[in-house]
PDB file of C-alpha atoms in Angstrom:
ATOM      1  CA  MET A   1      -2.254 -16.265 -13.024  1.00 50.00           C
ATOM      2  CA  PHE A   2      -4.889 -15.814 -10.328  1.00 76.00           C
ATOM      3  CA  LEU A   3      -4.668 -12.648  -8.228  1.00 77.00           C
ATOM      4  CA  ALA A   4      -4.083 -14.663  -5.021  1.00 78.00           C
ATOM      5  CA  ASP A   5      -1.128 -16.462  -6.630  1.00 85.00           C
ATOM      6  CA  LEU A   6       0.251 -13.171  -7.899  1.00 87.00           C
ATOM      7  CA  ALA A   7      -0.082 -11.657  -4.407  1.00 87.00           C
ATOM      8  CA  GLN A   8       1.869 -14.579  -2.959  1.00 89.00           C
ATOM      9  CA  GLN A   9       4.631 -14.105  -5.541  1.00 91.00           C
ATOM     10  CA  LEU A  10       4.737 -10.370  -4.802  1.00 94.00           C
ATOM     11  CA  SER A  11       4.903 -11.015  -1.042  1.00 94.00           C
ATOM     12  CA  ALA A  12       8.221 -12.785  -1.562  1.00 94.00           C
ATOM     13  CA  LEU A  13       9.547  -9.676  -3.360  1.00 95.00           C
ATOM     14  CA  ILE A  14       8.092  -7.128  -0.955  1.00 96.00           C
ATOM     15  CA  GLU A  15       8.870  -8.725   2.412  1.00 96.00           C
ATOM     16  CA  PRO A  16      12.662  -8.154   2.204  1.00 97.00           C
ATOM     17  CA  GLU A  17      12.011  -4.486   1.352  1.00 96.00           C
ATOM     18  CA  ALA A  18       9.731  -4.092   4.383  1.00 97.00           C
ATOM     19  CA  ARG A  19      12.260  -5.830   6.650  1.00 97.00           C
ATOM     20  CA  ALA A  20      15.063  -3.599   5.375  1.00 97.00           C
ATOM     21  CA  LEU A  21      13.094  -0.647   6.761  1.00 97.00           C
ATOM     22  CA  GLY A  22      12.438  -2.444  10.068  1.00 97.00           C
ATOM     23  CA  PHE A  23       8.799  -3.236   9.240  1.00 97.00           C
ATOM     24  CA  ASP A  24       6.819  -6.465   9.416  1.00 96.00           C
ATOM     25  CA  LEU A  25       4.740  -7.288   6.354  1.00 95.00           C
ATOM     26  CA  VAL A  26       1.094  -7.842   7.332  1.00 95.00           C
ATOM     27  CA  ARG A  27      -0.590  -8.489   3.986  1.00 94.00           C
ATOM     28  CA  VAL A  28      -0.120  -8.238   0.237  1.00 95.00           C
ATOM     29  CA  LYS A  29      -3.343  -8.369  -1.741  1.00 93.00           C
ATOM     30  CA  MET A  30      -4.265  -7.873  -5.393  1.00 91.00           C
ATOM     31  CA  PHE A  31      -7.813  -6.910  -6.264  1.00 90.00           C
ATOM     32  CA  GLY A  32      -9.844  -5.307  -9.028  1.00 87.00           C
ATOM     33  CA  GLY A  33     -10.006  -6.086 -12.696  1.00 79.00           C
ATOM     34  CA  ALA A  34      -8.587  -4.914 -15.977  1.00 76.00           C
ATOM     35  CA  GLY A  35      -8.094  -1.172 -15.897  1.00 80.00           C
ATOM     36  CA  ASP A  36      -8.672  -0.991 -12.132  1.00 86.00           C
ATOM     37  CA  LEU A  37      -6.088  -3.308 -10.594  1.00 90.00           C
ATOM     38  CA  THR A  38      -4.753  -2.486  -7.118  1.00 93.00           C
ATOM     39  CA  LEU A  39      -1.735  -3.881  -5.282  1.00 94.00           C
ATOM     40  CA  GLN A  40      -2.425  -3.335  -1.572  1.00 95.00           C
ATOM     41  CA  VAL A  41       0.461  -3.670   0.877  1.00 97.00           C
ATOM     42  CA  MET A  42      -0.046  -3.495   4.655  1.00 96.00           C
ATOM     43  CA  ALA A  43       2.925  -3.345   6.991  1.00 96.00           C
ATOM     44  CA  GLU A  44       3.672  -2.282  10.558  1.00 94.00           C
ATOM     45  CA  ARG A  45       6.462  -1.344  12.900  1.00 94.00           C
ATOM     46  CA  PRO A  46       6.821  -4.193  15.426  1.00 92.00           C
ATOM     47  CA  ASP A  47       6.837  -1.790  18.382  1.00 89.00           C
ATOM     48  CA  THR A  48       3.771   0.299  17.456  1.00 86.00           C
ATOM     49  CA  ARG A  49       1.887  -2.029  15.068  1.00 87.00           C
ATOM     50  CA  GLN A  50       1.449   1.008  12.813  1.00 88.00           C
ATOM     51  CA  LEU A  51       3.112   2.943  10.012  1.00 91.00           C
ATOM     52  CA  ASN A  52       3.022   6.692   9.653  1.00 92.00           C
ATOM     53  CA  ILE A  53       2.755   8.490   6.315  1.00 93.00           C
ATOM     54  CA  ASP A  54       6.553   8.801   5.966  1.00 95.00           C
ATOM     55  CA  ASP A  55       6.944   5.057   6.593  1.00 96.00           C
ATOM     56  CA  CYS A  56       4.325   4.332   3.927  1.00 96.00           C
ATOM     57  CA  ALA A  57       6.089   6.605   1.436  1.00 96.00           C
ATOM     58  CA  ALA A  58       9.487   4.983   2.129  1.00 97.00           C
ATOM     59  CA  LEU A  59       8.123   1.472   1.643  1.00 97.00           C
ATOM     60  CA  SER A  60       6.205   2.538  -1.464  1.00 97.00           C
ATOM     61  CA  ARG A  61       9.423   3.869  -3.032  1.00 97.00           C
ATOM     62  CA  ARG A  62      11.310   0.645  -2.290  1.00 97.00           C
ATOM     63  CA  ILE A  63       8.534  -1.506  -3.755  1.00 96.00           C
ATOM     64  CA  SER A  64       8.319   0.702  -6.856  1.00 95.00           C
ATOM     65  CA  ASP A  65      12.097   0.497  -7.354  1.00 96.00           C
ATOM     66  CA  VAL A  66      12.052  -3.324  -7.175  1.00 95.00           C
ATOM     67  CA  LEU A  67       9.105  -3.653  -9.558  1.00 94.00           C
ATOM     68  CA  ASP A  68      10.571  -1.079 -11.966  1.00 93.00           C
ATOM     69  CA  ALA A  69      13.866  -3.010 -12.061  1.00 94.00           C
ATOM     70  CA  LEU A  70      12.002  -6.243 -12.835  1.00 93.00           C
ATOM     71  CA  GLU A  71      10.073  -4.491 -15.604  1.00 91.00           C
ATOM     72  CA  GLU A  72      13.304  -3.177 -17.140  1.00 92.00           C
ATOM     73  CA  ALA A  73      14.712  -6.724 -17.034  1.00 92.00           C
ATOM     74  CA  GLY A  74      11.615  -8.023 -18.848  1.00 90.00           C
ATOM     75  CA  ARG A  75      10.379  -9.930 -15.778  1.00 91.00           C
ATOM     76  CA  ASP A  76       7.528  -7.683 -14.626  1.00 88.00           C
ATOM     77  CA  PRO A  77       5.219  -9.829 -12.452  1.00 90.00           C
ATOM     78  CA  ILE A  78       2.269  -7.467 -13.068  1.00 87.00           C
ATOM     79  CA  LYS A  79       1.607  -7.246 -16.788  1.00 85.00           C
ATOM     80  CA  GLU A  80      -1.032  -4.503 -16.737  1.00 86.00           C
ATOM     81  CA  ALA A  81      -1.372  -1.045 -15.203  1.00 88.00           C
ATOM     82  CA  TYR A  82      -2.084  -1.043 -11.476  1.00 90.00           C
ATOM     83  CA  ARG A  83      -2.316   1.231  -8.456  1.00 93.00           C
ATOM     84  CA  LEU A  84      -0.004   0.677  -5.476  1.00 95.00           C
ATOM     85  CA  GLU A  85      -1.477   1.314  -2.012  1.00 96.00           C
ATOM     86  CA  VAL A  86       0.772   1.081   1.044  1.00 96.00           C
ATOM     87  CA  SER A  87      -0.844   1.425   4.463  1.00 94.00           C
ATOM     88  CA  SER A  88      -0.842   0.583   8.124  1.00 92.00           C
ATOM     89  CA  PRO A  89      -3.251  -2.247   9.032  1.00 92.00           C
ATOM     90  CA  GLY A  90      -5.426   0.095  11.113  1.00 87.00           C
ATOM     91  CA  ILE A  91      -7.296  -0.730  14.308  1.00 87.00           C
ATOM     92  CA  ASP A  92      -9.721  -3.320  12.917  1.00 89.00           C
ATOM     93  CA  ARG A  93      -6.813  -5.019  11.221  1.00 93.00           C
ATOM     94  CA  PRO A  94      -6.716  -8.220   9.191  1.00 95.00           C
ATOM     95  CA  LEU A  95      -5.304 -11.254  11.007  1.00 96.00           C
ATOM     96  CA  THR A  96      -2.997 -12.870   8.479  1.00 94.00           C
ATOM     97  CA  ARG A  97      -0.300 -14.598  10.540  1.00 94.00           C
ATOM     98  CA  LEU A  98      -0.777 -17.313  13.145  1.00 95.00           C
ATOM     99  CA  SER A  99       0.945 -15.069  15.696  1.00 93.00           C
ATOM    100  CA  ASP A 100      -1.741 -12.386  15.157  1.00 94.00           C
ATOM    101  CA  PHE A 101      -4.342 -14.645  16.755  1.00 96.00           C
ATOM    102  CA  ASP A 102      -2.209 -14.909  19.897  1.00 95.00           C
ATOM    103  CA  VAL A 103      -1.121 -11.256  20.058  1.00 92.00           C
ATOM    104  CA  TRP A 104      -4.769 -10.130  19.882  1.00 94.00           C
ATOM    105  CA  LYS A 105      -6.091 -12.751  22.311  1.00 95.00           C
ATOM    106  CA  GLY A 106      -9.064 -11.415  24.277  1.00 95.00           C
ATOM    107  CA  HIS A 107     -10.266  -9.233  21.414  1.00 96.00           C
ATOM    108  CA  GLU A 108     -13.255  -9.836  19.189  1.00 96.00           C
ATOM    109  CA  ALA A 109     -12.628 -11.151  15.701  1.00 97.00           C
ATOM    110  CA  ARG A 110     -14.507 -12.496  12.715  1.00 98.00           C
ATOM    111  CA  ILE A 111     -13.072 -15.549  10.988  1.00 98.00           C
ATOM    112  CA  HIS A 112     -14.285 -16.771   7.596  1.00 97.00           C
ATOM    113  CA  LEU A 113     -13.591 -20.469   7.114  1.00 97.00           C
ATOM    114  CA  VAL A 114     -12.400 -22.302   4.023  1.00 96.00           C
ATOM    115  CA  GLU A 115     -15.108 -24.946   4.638  1.00 95.00           C
ATOM    116  CA  PRO A 116     -18.028 -24.866   7.110  1.00 95.00           C
ATOM    117  CA  ILE A 117     -17.530 -26.415  10.558  1.00 92.00           C
ATOM    118  CA  ASP A 118     -20.630 -27.432  12.532  1.00 88.00           C
ATOM    119  CA  GLY A 119     -22.676 -25.730   9.812  1.00 90.00           C
ATOM    120  CA  ARG A 120     -20.828 -22.432  10.326  1.00 93.00           C
ATOM    121  CA  LYS A 121     -18.834 -20.729   7.599  1.00 96.00           C
ATOM    122  CA  GLN A 122     -18.118 -17.671   9.802  1.00 96.00           C
ATOM    123  CA  LEU A 123     -17.036 -17.537  13.446  1.00 97.00           C
ATOM    124  CA  THR A 124     -17.414 -14.329  15.464  1.00 97.00           C
ATOM    125  CA  GLY A 125     -16.242 -14.035  19.054  1.00 96.00           C
ATOM    126  CA  ASP A 126     -13.311 -13.420  21.373  1.00 97.00           C
ATOM    127  CA  LEU A 127      -9.946 -14.885  20.435  1.00 97.00           C
ATOM    128  CA  ALA A 128      -8.885 -17.289  23.180  1.00 96.00           C
ATOM    129  CA  GLY A 129      -5.340 -18.048  22.058  1.00 92.00           C
ATOM    130  CA  VAL A 130      -3.156 -20.314  19.957  1.00 96.00           C
ATOM    131  CA  GLU A 131      -1.653 -23.707  20.651  1.00 95.00           C
ATOM    132  CA  GLY A 132       0.638 -25.049  17.949  1.00 95.00           C
ATOM    133  CA  ASP A 133      -1.150 -24.257  14.689  1.00 96.00           C
ATOM    134  CA  ARG A 134      -4.608 -24.342  16.316  1.00 97.00           C
ATOM    135  CA  ILE A 135      -6.666 -21.234  17.066  1.00 98.00           C
ATOM    136  CA  THR A 136      -9.396 -21.078  19.714  1.00 97.00           C
ATOM    137  CA  ILE A 137     -12.237 -18.587  19.430  1.00 97.00           C
ATOM    138  CA  ASP A 138     -15.087 -18.251  21.932  1.00 96.00           C
ATOM    139  CA  VAL A 139     -17.947 -18.024  19.445  1.00 95.00           C
ATOM    140  CA  LYS A 140     -20.776 -15.718  20.529  1.00 91.00           C
ATOM    141  CA  LYS A 141     -23.991 -17.510  21.583  1.00 86.00           C
ATOM    142  CA  HIS A 142     -22.358 -20.869  20.833  1.00 89.00           C
ATOM    143  CA  LYS A 143     -19.175 -22.233  22.446  1.00 91.00           C
ATOM    144  CA  ALA A 144     -15.413 -22.108  22.227  1.00 94.00           C
ATOM    145  CA  MET A 145     -14.207 -23.677  18.995  1.00 96.00           C
ATOM    146  CA  THR A 146     -10.700 -24.710  18.026  1.00 96.00           C
ATOM    147  CA  ILE A 147      -9.731 -24.671  14.371  1.00 97.00           C
ATOM    148  CA  GLY A 148      -6.559 -25.126  12.362  1.00 96.00           C
ATOM    149  CA  PHE A 149      -4.840 -22.053  10.940  1.00 97.00           C
ATOM    150  CA  ASP A 150      -5.152 -23.749   7.544  1.00 96.00           C
ATOM    151  CA  GLN A 151      -8.947 -23.640   7.919  1.00 97.00           C
ATOM    152  CA  VAL A 152      -8.963 -19.812   7.997  1.00 97.00           C
ATOM    153  CA  ALA A 153      -9.863 -18.187   4.665  1.00 95.00           C
ATOM    154  CA  ASP A 154      -9.894 -14.634   6.018  1.00 94.00           C
ATOM    155  CA  ALA A 155      -9.960 -13.018   9.467  1.00 97.00           C
ATOM    156  CA  LYS A 156     -10.003  -9.573  11.013  1.00 96.00           C
ATOM    157  CA  LEU A 157     -10.403  -7.840  14.345  1.00 96.00           C
ATOM    158  CA  LEU A 158     -13.725  -6.144  14.983  1.00 95.00           C
ATOM    159  CA  PHE A 159     -13.792  -2.525  16.077  1.00 92.00           C
ATOM    160  CA  THR A 160     -14.878  -2.473  19.734  1.00 90.00           C
ATOM    161  CA  ASP A 161     -14.416  -0.138  22.693  1.00 89.00           C
ATOM    162  CA  ARG A 162     -12.083  -2.751  24.198  1.00 88.00           C
ATOM    163  CA  LEU A 163      -9.903  -2.775  21.076  1.00 88.00           C
ATOM    164  CA  LEU A 164      -9.934   1.016  20.882  1.00 86.00           C
ATOM    165  CA  ALA A 165      -8.808   1.234  24.523  1.00 84.00           C
ATOM    166  CA  ALA A 166      -6.019  -1.299  23.890  1.00 81.00           C
ATOM    167  CA  THR A 167      -4.688   0.713  20.955  1.00 75.00           C
ATOM    168  CA  ALA A 168      -5.400   4.198  22.382  1.00 63.00           C
ATOM    169  CA  PRO A 169      -1.738   5.069  23.096  1.00 52.00           C
ATOM    170  CA  LEU A 170      -0.979   4.588  19.436  1.00 52.00           C
ATOM    171  CA  SER A 171      -1.094   7.585  17.142  1.00 50.00           C
ATOM    172  CA  THR A 172      -4.100   7.937  14.865  1.00 49.00           C
ATOM    173  CA  ALA A 173      -1.634   8.941  12.164  1.00 47.00           C
ATOM    174  CA  GLY A 174      -0.783   5.241  11.832  1.00 45.00           C
ATOM    175  CA  ALA A 175      -4.045   4.653  10.048  1.00 44.00           C
ATOM    176  CA  ASP A 176      -2.870   6.890   7.218  1.00 47.00           C
ATOM    177  CA  GLU A 177      -2.783   5.317   3.805  1.00 50.00           C
ATOM    178  CA  PHE A 178      -0.296   6.183   1.118  1.00 48.00           C
ATOM    179  CA  GLU A 179      -1.357   5.670  -2.470  1.00 52.00           C
ATOM    180  CA  ASP A 180       1.535   6.086  -4.774  1.00 51.00           C
ATOM    181  CA  GLU A 181       0.616   7.236  -8.278  1.00 46.00           C
ATOM    182  CA  GLU A 182       3.324   7.666 -10.845  1.00 41.00           C
ATOM    183  CA  ILE A 183       2.249   8.548 -14.321  1.00 31.00           C
ATOM    184  CA  GLU A 184       5.704   9.654 -15.408  1.00 32.00           C
ATOM    185  CA  PRO A 185       8.911   8.011 -14.161  1.00 30.00           C
ATOM    186  CA  ALA A 186      10.128  11.335 -12.771  1.00 30.00           C
ATOM    187  CA  ALA A 187       7.029  11.968 -10.649  1.00 30.00           C
ATOM    188  CA  ASP A 188       7.855  13.268  -7.176  1.00 30.00           C
ATOM    189  CA  LEU A 189       6.420  10.767  -4.672  1.00 30.00           C
ATOM    190  CA  ALA A 190       6.646  13.299  -1.861  1.00 28.00           C
ATOM    191  CA  ALA A 191       4.260  15.569  -3.707  1.00 25.00           C
ATOM    192  CA  THR A 192       1.624  13.002  -4.575  1.00 27.00           C
ATOM    193  CA  ASP A 193      -0.403  10.448  -2.691  1.00 33.00           C
ATOM    194  CA  THR A 194      -1.221   7.994  -5.478  1.00 39.00           C
ATOM    195  CA  GLN A 195       0.838   5.985  -7.936  1.00 48.00           C
ATOM    196  CA  GLU A 196      -0.164   4.006 -10.978  1.00 54.00           C
ATOM    197  CA  GLN A 197       2.250   1.650 -12.643  1.00 56.00           C
ATOM    198  CA  ASP A 198       2.197   0.562 -16.262  1.00 53.00           C
TER     199      ASP A 198
END
């Protein structure tokens, strides 16, 4: 199974756990190779668009419990050892949902396309909004371009003074990352900041 397919399968398991805590799931991503596999989970509180370290720890525990139960039932979706990272999306966050492109309208973003459009595989500029499933971005030194959400391979906000000012009221603690490492089943998650699963 490809890592992207596995991430999609895991998203379906993780999203209900995030919602149960009042969080929105931003992204689930698998990366690395044999012996160095990482499951990265980004989530946020809808009101602050951040998680603090306690939020990350709570979500990490819920995810670990679900995956441990699947392993005990012989249905472990991740067959090899991996590291679980739970974090807030941060200021220069990934844009993974269509609504993200509207919420962050007026801010600078970089969009990588599935296929080139007008000879461009990457679009960088200010987000100009969403209409239906179409995203408009005012591409620097070019023109405004409208693309389908399905044409986006990857996208993220770019760190700018404007973005920093827009997120300034938010606590910098929201950028904390919680890595949950559990070598032994009885490991105390409150006392550690990393977890590896077998």
